[in-house]
Short mmCIF file of C-alpha atoms and ligand atoms in Angstrom, two decimals:
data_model
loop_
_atom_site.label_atom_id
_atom_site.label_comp_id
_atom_site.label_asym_id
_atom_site.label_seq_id
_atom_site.Cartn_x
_atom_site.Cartn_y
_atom_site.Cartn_z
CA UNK A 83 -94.99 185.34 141.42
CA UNK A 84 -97.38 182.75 139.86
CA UNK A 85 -97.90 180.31 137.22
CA UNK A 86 -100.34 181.24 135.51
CA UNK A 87 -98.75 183.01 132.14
CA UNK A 88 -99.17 182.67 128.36
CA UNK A 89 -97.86 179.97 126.44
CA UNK A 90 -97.90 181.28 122.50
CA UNK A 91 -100.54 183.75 123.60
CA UNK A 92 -103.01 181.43 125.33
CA UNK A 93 -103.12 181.67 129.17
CA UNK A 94 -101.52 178.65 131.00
CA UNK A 95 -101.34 176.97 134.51
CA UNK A 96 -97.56 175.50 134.24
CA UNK A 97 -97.33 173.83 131.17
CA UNK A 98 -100.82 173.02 130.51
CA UNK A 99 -103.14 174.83 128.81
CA UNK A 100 -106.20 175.98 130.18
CA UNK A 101 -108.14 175.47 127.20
CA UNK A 102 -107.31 171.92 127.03
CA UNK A 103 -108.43 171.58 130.99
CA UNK A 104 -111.93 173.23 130.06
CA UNK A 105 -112.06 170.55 127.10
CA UNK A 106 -111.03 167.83 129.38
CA UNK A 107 -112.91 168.76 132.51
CA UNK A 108 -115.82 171.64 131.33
CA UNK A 109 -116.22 174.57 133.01
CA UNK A 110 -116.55 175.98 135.63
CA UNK A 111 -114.01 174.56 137.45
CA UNK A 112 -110.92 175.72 139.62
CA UNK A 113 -107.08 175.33 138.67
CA UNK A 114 -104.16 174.86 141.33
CA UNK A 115 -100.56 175.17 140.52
CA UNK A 116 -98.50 173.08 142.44
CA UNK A 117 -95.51 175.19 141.56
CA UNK A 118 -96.82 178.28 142.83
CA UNK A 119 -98.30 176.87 146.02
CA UNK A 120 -94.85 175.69 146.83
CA UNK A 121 -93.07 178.97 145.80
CA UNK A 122 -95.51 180.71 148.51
CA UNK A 123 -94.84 178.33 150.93
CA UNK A 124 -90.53 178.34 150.94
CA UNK A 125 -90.33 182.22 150.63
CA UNK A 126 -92.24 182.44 153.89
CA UNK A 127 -89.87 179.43 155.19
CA UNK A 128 -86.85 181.22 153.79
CA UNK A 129 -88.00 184.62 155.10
CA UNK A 130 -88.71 183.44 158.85
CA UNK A 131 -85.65 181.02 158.79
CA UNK A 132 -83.40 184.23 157.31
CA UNK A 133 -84.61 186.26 160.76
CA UNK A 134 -84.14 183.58 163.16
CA UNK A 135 -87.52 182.78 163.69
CA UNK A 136 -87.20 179.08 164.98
CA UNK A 137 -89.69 177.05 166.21
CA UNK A 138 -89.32 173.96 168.96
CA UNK A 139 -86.23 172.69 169.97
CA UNK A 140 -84.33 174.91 167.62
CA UNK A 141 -86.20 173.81 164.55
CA UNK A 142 -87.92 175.83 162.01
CA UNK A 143 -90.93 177.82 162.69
CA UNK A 144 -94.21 175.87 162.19
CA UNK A 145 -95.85 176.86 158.82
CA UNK A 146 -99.80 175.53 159.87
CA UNK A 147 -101.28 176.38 156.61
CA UNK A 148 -104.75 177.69 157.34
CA UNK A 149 -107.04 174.87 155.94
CA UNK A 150 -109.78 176.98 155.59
CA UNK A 151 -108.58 179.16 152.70
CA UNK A 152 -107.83 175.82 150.31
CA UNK A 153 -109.07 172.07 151.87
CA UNK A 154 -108.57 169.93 148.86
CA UNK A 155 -107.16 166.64 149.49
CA UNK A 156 -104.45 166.85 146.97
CA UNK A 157 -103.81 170.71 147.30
CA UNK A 158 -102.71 169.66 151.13
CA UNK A 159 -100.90 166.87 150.24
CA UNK A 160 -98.33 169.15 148.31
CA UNK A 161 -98.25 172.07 151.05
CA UNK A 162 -97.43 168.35 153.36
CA UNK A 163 -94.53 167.50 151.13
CA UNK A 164 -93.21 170.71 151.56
CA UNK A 165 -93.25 170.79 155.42
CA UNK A 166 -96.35 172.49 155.87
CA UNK A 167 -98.40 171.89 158.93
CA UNK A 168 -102.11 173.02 159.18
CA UNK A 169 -104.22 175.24 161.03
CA UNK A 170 -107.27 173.87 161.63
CA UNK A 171 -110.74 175.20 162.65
CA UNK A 172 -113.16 172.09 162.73
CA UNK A 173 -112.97 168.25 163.00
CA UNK A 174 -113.55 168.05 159.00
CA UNK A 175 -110.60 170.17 158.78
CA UNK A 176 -108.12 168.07 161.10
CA UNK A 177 -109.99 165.05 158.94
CA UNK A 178 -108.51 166.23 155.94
CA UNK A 179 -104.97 167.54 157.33
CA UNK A 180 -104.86 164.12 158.20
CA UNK A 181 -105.83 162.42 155.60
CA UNK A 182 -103.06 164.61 152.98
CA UNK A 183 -100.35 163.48 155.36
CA UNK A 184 -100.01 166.18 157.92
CA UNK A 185 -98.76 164.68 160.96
CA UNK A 186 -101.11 165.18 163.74
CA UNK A 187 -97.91 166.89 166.03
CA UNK A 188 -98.18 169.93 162.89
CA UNK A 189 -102.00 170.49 163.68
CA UNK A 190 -103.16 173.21 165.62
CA UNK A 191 -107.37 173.42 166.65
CA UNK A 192 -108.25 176.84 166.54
CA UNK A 193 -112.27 178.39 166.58
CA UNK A 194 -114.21 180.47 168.51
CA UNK A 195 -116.69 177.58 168.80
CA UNK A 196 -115.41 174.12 169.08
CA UNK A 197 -117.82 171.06 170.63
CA UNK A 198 -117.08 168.87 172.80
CA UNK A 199 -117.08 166.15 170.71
CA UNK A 200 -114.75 167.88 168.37
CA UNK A 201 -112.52 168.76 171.01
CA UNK A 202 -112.36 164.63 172.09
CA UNK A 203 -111.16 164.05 168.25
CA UNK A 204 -108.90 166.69 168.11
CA UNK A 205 -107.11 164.96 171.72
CA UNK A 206 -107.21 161.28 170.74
CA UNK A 207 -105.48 162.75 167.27
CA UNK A 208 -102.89 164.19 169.11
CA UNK A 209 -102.94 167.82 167.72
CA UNK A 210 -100.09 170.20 168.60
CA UNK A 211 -102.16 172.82 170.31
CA UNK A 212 -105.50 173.61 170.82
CA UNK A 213 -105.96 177.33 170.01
CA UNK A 214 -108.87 178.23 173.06
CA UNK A 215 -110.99 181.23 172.69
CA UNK A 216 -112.64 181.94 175.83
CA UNK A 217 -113.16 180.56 179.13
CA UNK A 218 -115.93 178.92 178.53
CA UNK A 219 -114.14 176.81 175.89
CA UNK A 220 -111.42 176.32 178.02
CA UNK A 221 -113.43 174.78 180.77
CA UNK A 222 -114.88 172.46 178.03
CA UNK A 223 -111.10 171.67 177.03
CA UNK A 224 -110.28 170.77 180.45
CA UNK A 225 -113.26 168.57 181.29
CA UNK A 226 -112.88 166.68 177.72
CA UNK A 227 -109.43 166.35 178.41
CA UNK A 228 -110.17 164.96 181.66
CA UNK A 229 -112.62 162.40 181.04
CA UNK A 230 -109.64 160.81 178.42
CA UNK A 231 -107.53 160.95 181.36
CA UNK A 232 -105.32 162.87 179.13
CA UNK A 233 -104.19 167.03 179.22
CA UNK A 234 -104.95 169.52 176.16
CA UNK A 235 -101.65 171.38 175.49
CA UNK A 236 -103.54 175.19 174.60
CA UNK A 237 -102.68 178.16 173.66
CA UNK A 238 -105.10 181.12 174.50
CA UNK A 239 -106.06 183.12 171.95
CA UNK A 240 -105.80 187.10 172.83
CA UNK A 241 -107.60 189.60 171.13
CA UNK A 242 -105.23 192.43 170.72
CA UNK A 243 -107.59 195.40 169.85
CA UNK A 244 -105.99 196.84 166.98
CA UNK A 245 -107.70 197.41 163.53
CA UNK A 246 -105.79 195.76 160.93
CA UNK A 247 -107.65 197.34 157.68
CA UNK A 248 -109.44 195.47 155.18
CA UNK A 249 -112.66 194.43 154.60
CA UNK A 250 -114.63 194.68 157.90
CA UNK A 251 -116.26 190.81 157.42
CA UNK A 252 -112.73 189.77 157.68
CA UNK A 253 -111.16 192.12 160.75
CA UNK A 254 -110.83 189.73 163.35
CA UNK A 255 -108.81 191.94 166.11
CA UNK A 256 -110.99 194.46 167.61
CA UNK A 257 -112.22 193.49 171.00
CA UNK A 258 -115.93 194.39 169.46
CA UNK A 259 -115.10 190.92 167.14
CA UNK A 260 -116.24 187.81 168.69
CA UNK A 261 -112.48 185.88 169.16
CA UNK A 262 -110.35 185.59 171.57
CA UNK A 263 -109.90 186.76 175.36
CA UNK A 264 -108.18 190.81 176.33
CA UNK A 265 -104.54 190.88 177.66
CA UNK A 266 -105.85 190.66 181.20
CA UNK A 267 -108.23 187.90 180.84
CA UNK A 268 -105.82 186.28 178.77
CA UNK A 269 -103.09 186.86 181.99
CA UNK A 270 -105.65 185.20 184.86
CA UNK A 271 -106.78 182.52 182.09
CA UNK A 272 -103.39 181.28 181.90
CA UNK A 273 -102.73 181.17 185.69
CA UNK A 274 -105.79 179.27 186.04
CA UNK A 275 -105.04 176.78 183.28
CA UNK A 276 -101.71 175.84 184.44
CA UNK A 277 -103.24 174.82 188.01
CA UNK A 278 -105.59 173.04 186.16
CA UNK A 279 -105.67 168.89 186.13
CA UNK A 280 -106.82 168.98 182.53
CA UNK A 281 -104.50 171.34 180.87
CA UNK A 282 -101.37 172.38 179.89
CA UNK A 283 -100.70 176.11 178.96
CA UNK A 284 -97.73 176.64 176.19
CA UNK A 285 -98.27 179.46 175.21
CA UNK A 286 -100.41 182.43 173.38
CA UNK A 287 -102.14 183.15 169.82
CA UNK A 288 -103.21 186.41 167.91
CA UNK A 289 -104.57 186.76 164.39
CA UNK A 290 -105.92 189.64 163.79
CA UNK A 291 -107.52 189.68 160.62
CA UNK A 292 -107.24 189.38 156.59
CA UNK A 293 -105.78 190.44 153.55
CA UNK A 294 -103.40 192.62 155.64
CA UNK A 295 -101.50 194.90 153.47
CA UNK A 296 -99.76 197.04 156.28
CA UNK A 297 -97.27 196.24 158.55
CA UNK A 298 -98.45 198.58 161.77
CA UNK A 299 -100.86 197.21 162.94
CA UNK A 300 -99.33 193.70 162.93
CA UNK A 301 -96.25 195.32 164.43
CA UNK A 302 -98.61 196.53 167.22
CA UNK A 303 -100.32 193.81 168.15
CA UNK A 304 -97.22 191.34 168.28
CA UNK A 305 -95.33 194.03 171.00
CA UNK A 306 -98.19 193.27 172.64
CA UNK A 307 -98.47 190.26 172.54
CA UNK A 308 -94.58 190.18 173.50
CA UNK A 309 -95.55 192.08 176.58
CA UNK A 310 -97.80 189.78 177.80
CA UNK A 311 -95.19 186.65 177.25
CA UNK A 312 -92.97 188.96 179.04
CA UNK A 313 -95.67 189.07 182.17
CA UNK A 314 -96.61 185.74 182.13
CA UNK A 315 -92.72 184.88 182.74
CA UNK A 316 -92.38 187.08 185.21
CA UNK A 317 -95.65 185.54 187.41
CA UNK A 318 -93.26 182.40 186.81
CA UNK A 319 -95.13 180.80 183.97
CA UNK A 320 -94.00 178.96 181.02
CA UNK A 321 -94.36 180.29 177.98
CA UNK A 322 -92.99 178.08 175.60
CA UNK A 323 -94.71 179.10 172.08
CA UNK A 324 -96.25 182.16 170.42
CA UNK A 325 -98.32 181.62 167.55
CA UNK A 326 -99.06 184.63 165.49
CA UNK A 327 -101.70 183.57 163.22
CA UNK A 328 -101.70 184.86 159.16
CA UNK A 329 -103.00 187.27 157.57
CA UNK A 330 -100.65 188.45 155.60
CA UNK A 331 -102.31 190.11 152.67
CA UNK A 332 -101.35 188.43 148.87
CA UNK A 333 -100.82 190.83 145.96
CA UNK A 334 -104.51 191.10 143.71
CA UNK A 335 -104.14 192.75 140.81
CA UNK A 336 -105.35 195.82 141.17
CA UNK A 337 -105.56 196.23 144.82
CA UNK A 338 -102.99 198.00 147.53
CA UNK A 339 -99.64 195.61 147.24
CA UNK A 340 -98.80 193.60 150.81
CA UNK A 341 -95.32 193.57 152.25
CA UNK A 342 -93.49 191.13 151.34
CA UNK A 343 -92.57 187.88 153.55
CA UNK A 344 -89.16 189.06 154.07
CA UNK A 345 -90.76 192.34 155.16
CA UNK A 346 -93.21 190.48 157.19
CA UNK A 347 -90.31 188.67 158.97
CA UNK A 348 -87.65 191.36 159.41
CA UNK A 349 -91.02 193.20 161.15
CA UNK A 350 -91.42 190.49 163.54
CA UNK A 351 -87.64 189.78 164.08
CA UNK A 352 -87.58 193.41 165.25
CA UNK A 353 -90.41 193.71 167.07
CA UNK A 354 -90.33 190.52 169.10
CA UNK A 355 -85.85 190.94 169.77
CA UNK A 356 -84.45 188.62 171.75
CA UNK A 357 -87.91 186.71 173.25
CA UNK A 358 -87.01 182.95 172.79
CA UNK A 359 -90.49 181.33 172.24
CA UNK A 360 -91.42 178.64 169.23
CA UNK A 361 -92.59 180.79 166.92
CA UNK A 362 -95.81 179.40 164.81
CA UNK A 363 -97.85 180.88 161.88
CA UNK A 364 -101.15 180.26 160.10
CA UNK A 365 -100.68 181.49 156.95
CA UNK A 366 -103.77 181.02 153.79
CA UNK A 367 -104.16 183.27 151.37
CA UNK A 368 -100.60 184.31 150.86
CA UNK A 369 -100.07 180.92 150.15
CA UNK A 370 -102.75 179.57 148.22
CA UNK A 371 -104.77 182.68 146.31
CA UNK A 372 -102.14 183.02 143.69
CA UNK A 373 -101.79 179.17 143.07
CA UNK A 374 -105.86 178.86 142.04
CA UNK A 375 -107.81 180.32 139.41
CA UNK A 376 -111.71 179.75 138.26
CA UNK A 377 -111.67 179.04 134.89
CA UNK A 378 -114.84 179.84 133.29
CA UNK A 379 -116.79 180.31 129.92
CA UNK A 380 -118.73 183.02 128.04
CA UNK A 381 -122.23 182.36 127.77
CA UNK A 382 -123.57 185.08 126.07
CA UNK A 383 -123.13 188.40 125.77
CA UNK A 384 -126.23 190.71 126.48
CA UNK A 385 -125.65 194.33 124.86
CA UNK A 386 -128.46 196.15 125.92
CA UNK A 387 -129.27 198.99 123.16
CA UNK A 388 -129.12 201.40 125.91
CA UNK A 389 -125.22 200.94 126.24
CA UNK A 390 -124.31 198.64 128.75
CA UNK A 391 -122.80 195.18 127.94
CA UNK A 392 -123.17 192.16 130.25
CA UNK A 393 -120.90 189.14 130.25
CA UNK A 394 -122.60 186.30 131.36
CA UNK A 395 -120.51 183.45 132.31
CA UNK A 396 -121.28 179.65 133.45
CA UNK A 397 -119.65 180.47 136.51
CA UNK A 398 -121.53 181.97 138.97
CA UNK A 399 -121.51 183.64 143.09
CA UNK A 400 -122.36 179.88 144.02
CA UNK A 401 -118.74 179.12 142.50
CA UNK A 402 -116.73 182.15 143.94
CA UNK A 403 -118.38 183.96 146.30
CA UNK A 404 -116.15 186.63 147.11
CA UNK A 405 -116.98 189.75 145.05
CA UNK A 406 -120.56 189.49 146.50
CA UNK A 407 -119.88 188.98 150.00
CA UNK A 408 -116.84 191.06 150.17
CA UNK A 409 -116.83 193.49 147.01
CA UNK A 410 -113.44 191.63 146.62
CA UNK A 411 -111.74 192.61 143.45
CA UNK A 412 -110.61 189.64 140.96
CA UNK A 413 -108.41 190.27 138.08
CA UNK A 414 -110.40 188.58 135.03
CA UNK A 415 -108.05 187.22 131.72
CA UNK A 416 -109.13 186.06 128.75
CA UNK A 417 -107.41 182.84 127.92
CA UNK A 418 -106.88 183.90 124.42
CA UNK A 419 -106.93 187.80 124.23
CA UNK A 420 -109.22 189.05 120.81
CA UNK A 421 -107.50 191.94 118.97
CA UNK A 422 -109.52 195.04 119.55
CA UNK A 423 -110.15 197.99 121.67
CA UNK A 424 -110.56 197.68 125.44
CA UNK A 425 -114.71 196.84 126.18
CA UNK A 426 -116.69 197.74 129.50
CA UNK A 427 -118.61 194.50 130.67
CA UNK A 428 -120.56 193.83 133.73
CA UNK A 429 -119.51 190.53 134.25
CA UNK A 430 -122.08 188.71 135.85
CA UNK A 431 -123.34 184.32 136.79
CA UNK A 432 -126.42 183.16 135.71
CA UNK A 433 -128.17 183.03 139.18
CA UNK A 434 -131.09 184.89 140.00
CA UNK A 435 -129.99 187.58 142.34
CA UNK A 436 -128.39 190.70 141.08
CA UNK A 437 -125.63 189.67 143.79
CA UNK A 438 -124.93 187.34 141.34
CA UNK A 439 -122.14 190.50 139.82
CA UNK A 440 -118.38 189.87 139.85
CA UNK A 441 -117.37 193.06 138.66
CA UNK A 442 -119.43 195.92 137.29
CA UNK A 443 -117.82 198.17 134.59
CA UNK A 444 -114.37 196.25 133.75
CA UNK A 445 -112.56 197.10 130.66
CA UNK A 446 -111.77 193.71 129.31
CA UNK A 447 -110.39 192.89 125.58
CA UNK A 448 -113.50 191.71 123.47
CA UNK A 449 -115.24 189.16 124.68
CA UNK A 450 -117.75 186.54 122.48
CA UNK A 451 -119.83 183.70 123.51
CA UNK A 452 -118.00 180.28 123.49
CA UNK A 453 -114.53 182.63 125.07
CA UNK A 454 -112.80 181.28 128.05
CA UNK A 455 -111.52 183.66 130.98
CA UNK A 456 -109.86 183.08 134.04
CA UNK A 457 -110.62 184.81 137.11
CA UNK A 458 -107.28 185.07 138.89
CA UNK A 459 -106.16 185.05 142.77
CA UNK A 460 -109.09 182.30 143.21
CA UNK A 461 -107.26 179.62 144.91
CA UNK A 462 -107.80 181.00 148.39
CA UNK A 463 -111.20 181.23 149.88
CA UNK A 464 -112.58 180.52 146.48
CA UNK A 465 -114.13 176.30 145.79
CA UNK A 466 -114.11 176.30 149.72
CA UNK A 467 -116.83 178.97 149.88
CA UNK A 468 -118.53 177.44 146.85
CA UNK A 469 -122.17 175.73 147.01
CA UNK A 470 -125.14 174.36 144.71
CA UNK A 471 -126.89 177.54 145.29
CA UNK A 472 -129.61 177.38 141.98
CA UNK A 473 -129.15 173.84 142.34
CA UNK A 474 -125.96 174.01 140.18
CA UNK A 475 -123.30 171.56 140.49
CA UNK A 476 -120.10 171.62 142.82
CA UNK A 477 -117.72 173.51 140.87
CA UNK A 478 -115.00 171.02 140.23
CA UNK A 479 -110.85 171.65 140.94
CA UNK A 480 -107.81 170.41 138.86
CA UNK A 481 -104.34 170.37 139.60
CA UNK A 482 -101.32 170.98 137.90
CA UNK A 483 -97.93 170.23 137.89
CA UNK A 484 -95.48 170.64 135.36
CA UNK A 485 -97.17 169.74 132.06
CA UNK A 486 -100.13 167.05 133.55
CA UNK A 487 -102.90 167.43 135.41
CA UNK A 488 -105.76 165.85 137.34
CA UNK A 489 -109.32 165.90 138.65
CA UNK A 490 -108.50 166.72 142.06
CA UNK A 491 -112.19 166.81 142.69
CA UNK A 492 -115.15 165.48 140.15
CA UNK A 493 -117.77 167.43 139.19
CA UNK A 494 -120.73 165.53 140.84
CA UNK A 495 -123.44 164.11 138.78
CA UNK A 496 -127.23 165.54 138.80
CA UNK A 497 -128.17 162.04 140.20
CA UNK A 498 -125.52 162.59 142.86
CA UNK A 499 -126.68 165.67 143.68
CA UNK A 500 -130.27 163.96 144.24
CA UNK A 501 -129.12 161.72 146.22
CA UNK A 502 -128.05 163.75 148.69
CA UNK A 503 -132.06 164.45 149.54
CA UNK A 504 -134.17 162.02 151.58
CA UNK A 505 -138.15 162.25 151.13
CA UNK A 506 -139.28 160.80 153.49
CA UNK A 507 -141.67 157.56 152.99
CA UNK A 508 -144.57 158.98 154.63
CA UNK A 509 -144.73 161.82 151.72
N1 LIG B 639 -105.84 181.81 161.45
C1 LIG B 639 -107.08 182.11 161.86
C2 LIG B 639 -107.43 181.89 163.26
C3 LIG B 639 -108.02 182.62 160.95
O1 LIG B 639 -109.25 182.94 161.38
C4 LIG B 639 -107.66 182.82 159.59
C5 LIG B 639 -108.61 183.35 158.62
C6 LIG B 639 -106.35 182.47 159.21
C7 LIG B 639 -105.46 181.98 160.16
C8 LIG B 639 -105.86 182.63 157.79
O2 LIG B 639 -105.86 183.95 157.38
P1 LIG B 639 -105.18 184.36 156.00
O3 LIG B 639 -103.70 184.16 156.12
O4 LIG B 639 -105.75 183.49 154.95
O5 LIG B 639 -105.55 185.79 155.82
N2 LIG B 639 -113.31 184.26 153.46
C9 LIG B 639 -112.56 185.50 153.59
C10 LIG B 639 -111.35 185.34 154.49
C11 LIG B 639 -111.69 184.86 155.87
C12 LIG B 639 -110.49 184.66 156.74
C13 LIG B 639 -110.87 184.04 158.05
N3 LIG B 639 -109.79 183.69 158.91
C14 LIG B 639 -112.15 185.98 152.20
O6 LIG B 639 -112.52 185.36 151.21
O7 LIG B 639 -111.54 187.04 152.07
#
C-alpha cells in the first residue's frame, strides 16, 4: 500500500496535491511520502518481530536500510525515527546515515571495493560491521584496523551461487558475479580472521540480488548459509550474527507480485529453525520504491501522420534511469485523467539518444501538452541514479507528510551548475 491516490480526481501524495508541488517546485522533480516509507518499514519490523527474528541481545532484528536505493538527507531522517539503521556501501553513504541521525552502532560497510581510506572512516565512526568481500579486502581491513590500534568487527560476505531471477544487471548471487567469497573460502577466511590481530569475525552476509519476487531461491541460499554457521560452530568459532541482505522484490504495477514480508519472514523463520544468531537485513526497494514518484510534465505531443504518437515529457533517462538501463517497467498516471478512449504513446525525454524511451506503446488516457503525469514506484533507485546528462539540471525531490511539504533537495541553478567546472587559467 501507498500514498499516492486521488483526492477529487486529481492524483495526490498524502494530502497534497501534486499539481500544487509542480506549481510550487516545477517539474521534473521527485515526491516522497513519509507515510508510506514508514508503512514499508514497520510491516517488515512487524513481520520479522512476529517470527522471532531478534537481533543482539534479544532485541529486534536490525533493519539497515540500503542507502543506495534512496540517500536523501531528509528521506533518512524519517526511516531514523522509525528505528531504521543503514546499509552502507561508500564513505558518502555512512556521511549521510550519519548526518540523518543513524547512530553509527546501526551502520553496516558493505562493497566489493572499499579503500583504505574509506575503510579508516568507516572504523573511527564506529560502524556495526564491516561487510568484507574478499581476501584481499580483508587483509586491507586488518592492516587499517591495525595501524588505529583498533579491530574491524566483519562479517564475510558469501556468495551463495543460486540465481535469484530478475534482471541480470541486478543478480548479485552467482559465483560468475563479482561479490563475495564461496562457502569454503568463506570457512578458511573466517578461521584466519579470528587469529588475526586486526579483526574480529561476527559473523556472515548474503544478498543475492534484486527485485526478488520468489521465495526459492532465497530459501536456498539462507539453508546454506545456515549450514555454514552450523560449520563454523562446530570448528569452535563464534558466530554471533547473520546478515541476510534485501532484495525483496516491491509490487510494480504491472510486473510479477513479490511475497509479502510476512511471507518473507515465515520463509526465513522456517528455514533458519532454531539457529540463535542476530539476525540483520538490508532492505531498499521494498521500502522506499512505493514511497517516491517522478512527477513530470507533457511537453508536446508528436503524432506522426504515419500512426504513432510520442509523449514527450520534461523528464528525461538523466532523471530516472531505469527503463533504459534495465527495461524496468514504471506504471505512468496522469494527475488529472482526460475523459476519452485509452491512447498508445511512446513516452519518451527530450535527450538525444533513442535510449532516452520510458515505455514504448502504453495505453494511457489522453494526454495534451501542459498535462502532468506521475511515474510511479520511483522512489527507489530513481533521483539516486539521476545526472545532468544534456547538461540538464539535478532533478529536484520533495517530501510529504500529511498535508505540507518541502524542498528536500533544490533544484540547482544554471550558474551552480557552472560552477562546478574549473578552466583552467592557462586556457
Ligand atoms: N544489500 C546489498 C549488498 C546490495 O547490493 C543491495 C542492492 C541491497 C542490499 C538492497 O537491495 P534491494 O532490497 O533494494 O533490492 N539500481 C538497480 C538496483 C541495484 C541493486 C544493487 N544492490 C535498480 O534500479 O533496479
Amino acid at each position: 500500500m501507498n500514498h499516492f491516490e486521488p483526492i477529487d480526481g486529481e492524483l495526490a501524495c498524502e494530502g497534497v496535491l501534486l499539481s500544487d508541488i509542480a506549481q510550487a517546485v516545477g517539474t521534473p522533480v521527485y515526491v516522497y511520502s513519509s507515510a508510506t516509507l514508514e508503512r514499508h518499514y514497520n510491516v517488515l519490523r512487524q513481520a520479522l518481530a512476529a517470527e522471532g527474528l531478534k537481533g543482539e541481545n534479544g532485541g529486534e532484528a536490525l533493519i539497515a536500510f540500503a542507502v543506495k536505493a534512496n540517500s536523501n538527507l531528509a528521506v533518512l531522517k524519517v526511516l531514523a525515527q522509525q528505528g531504521a539503521g543503514a546499509d552502507t556501501v561508500s564513505e558518502g553513504e555512512i556521511r549521510r546515515a550519519l548526518a540523518a541521525g543513524i547512530p553509527a552502532h546501526k551502520i553496516v560497510f558493505s562493497g566489493v571495493g572499499k579503500t583504505a581510506s574509506e575503510l579508516a572512516f568507516a572504523l573511527k565512526a564506529g560502524v556495526s560491521e564491516i561487510n568484507v568481500e574478499s581476501e584481499p579486502e580483508i587483509h586491507l581491513a586488518s592492516q587499517v584496523a591495525q595501524s588505529l590500534g583498533t579491530r574491524a568487527v566483519i562479517a564475510i560476505r558469501v556468495n551463495p551461487d543460486v540465481s535469484a531471477g530478475g534482471h541480470a544487471k541486478i543478480a548479485t548471487g552467482k559465483a560468475d558475479n563479482k561479490f563475495g567469497v564461496s562457502f569454503s573460502e568463506a570457512e578458511r577466511l573466517y578461521a584466519q580472521a579470528s587469529n588475526n590481530a586486526g579483526l574480529r569475525p561476527v559473523g556472515i552476509t548474503c544478498h543475492i540480488g534484486s527485485q526478488i519476487t520468489d521465495l526459492a531461491p532465497m530459501a536456498t541460499a539462507f539453508s546454506k548459509m545456515k549450514g555454514l554457521v552450523q560449520r563454523l560452530r562446530g570448528e569452535g568459532l563464534a558466530v554471533e550474527r547473520l546478515d541476510l541482505g534485501g532484495g525483496l522484490g516491491a509490487p510494480y504495477f504491472n510486473q510479477p507480485t513479490p511475497p509479502s514480508p510476512a511471507d518473507y519472514a515465515q520463509m526465513i523463520a522456517q528455514t533458519m529453525g532454531d539457529l540463535d544468531v542476530a539476525y540483520s537485513f538490508e532492505p531498499g526497494r521494498m521500502i522506499a520504491a512505493n514511497a517516491g514518484i517522478l512527477l513530470s510534465q507533457v511537453l508536446h505531443i508528436h503524432r506522426r501522420p504515419e500512426g504513432r504518437q510520442f509523449a514527450v515529457l520534461d523528464a528525461a533517462m538523466n532523471d530516472l534511469i531505469r527503463p533504459a538501463m534495465y527495461d524496468a517497467y514504471h506504471d505512468i498516471k496522469p494527475v488529472l485523467v482526460r475523459q476519452g478512449p485509452m491512447e498508445t504513446y511512446d513516452v519518451v525525454g527530450p535527450i538525444c539518444e533513442t535510449g532516452d524511451t520510458f515505455t514504448r506503446e502504453r495505453d494511457l488516457p489522453p494526454l495534451e501538452a501542459g498535462d502532468l503525469v506521475a511515474f510511479l514506484s520511483a522512489g527507489a533507485y530513481g533521483a539516486v541514479m539521476s545526472s545532468q546528462y544534456n547538461s540538464r539540471l539535478l532533478v529536484p525531490e520533495v517530501l510529504v507528510r500529511g498535508d505540507q511539504f518541502a524542498v528536500v533537495r533544490p533544484r540547482p541553478t544554471y550558474e551552480a551548475m557552472l560552477d562546478q567546472d574549473v578552466v583552467p587559467d592557462w586556457l
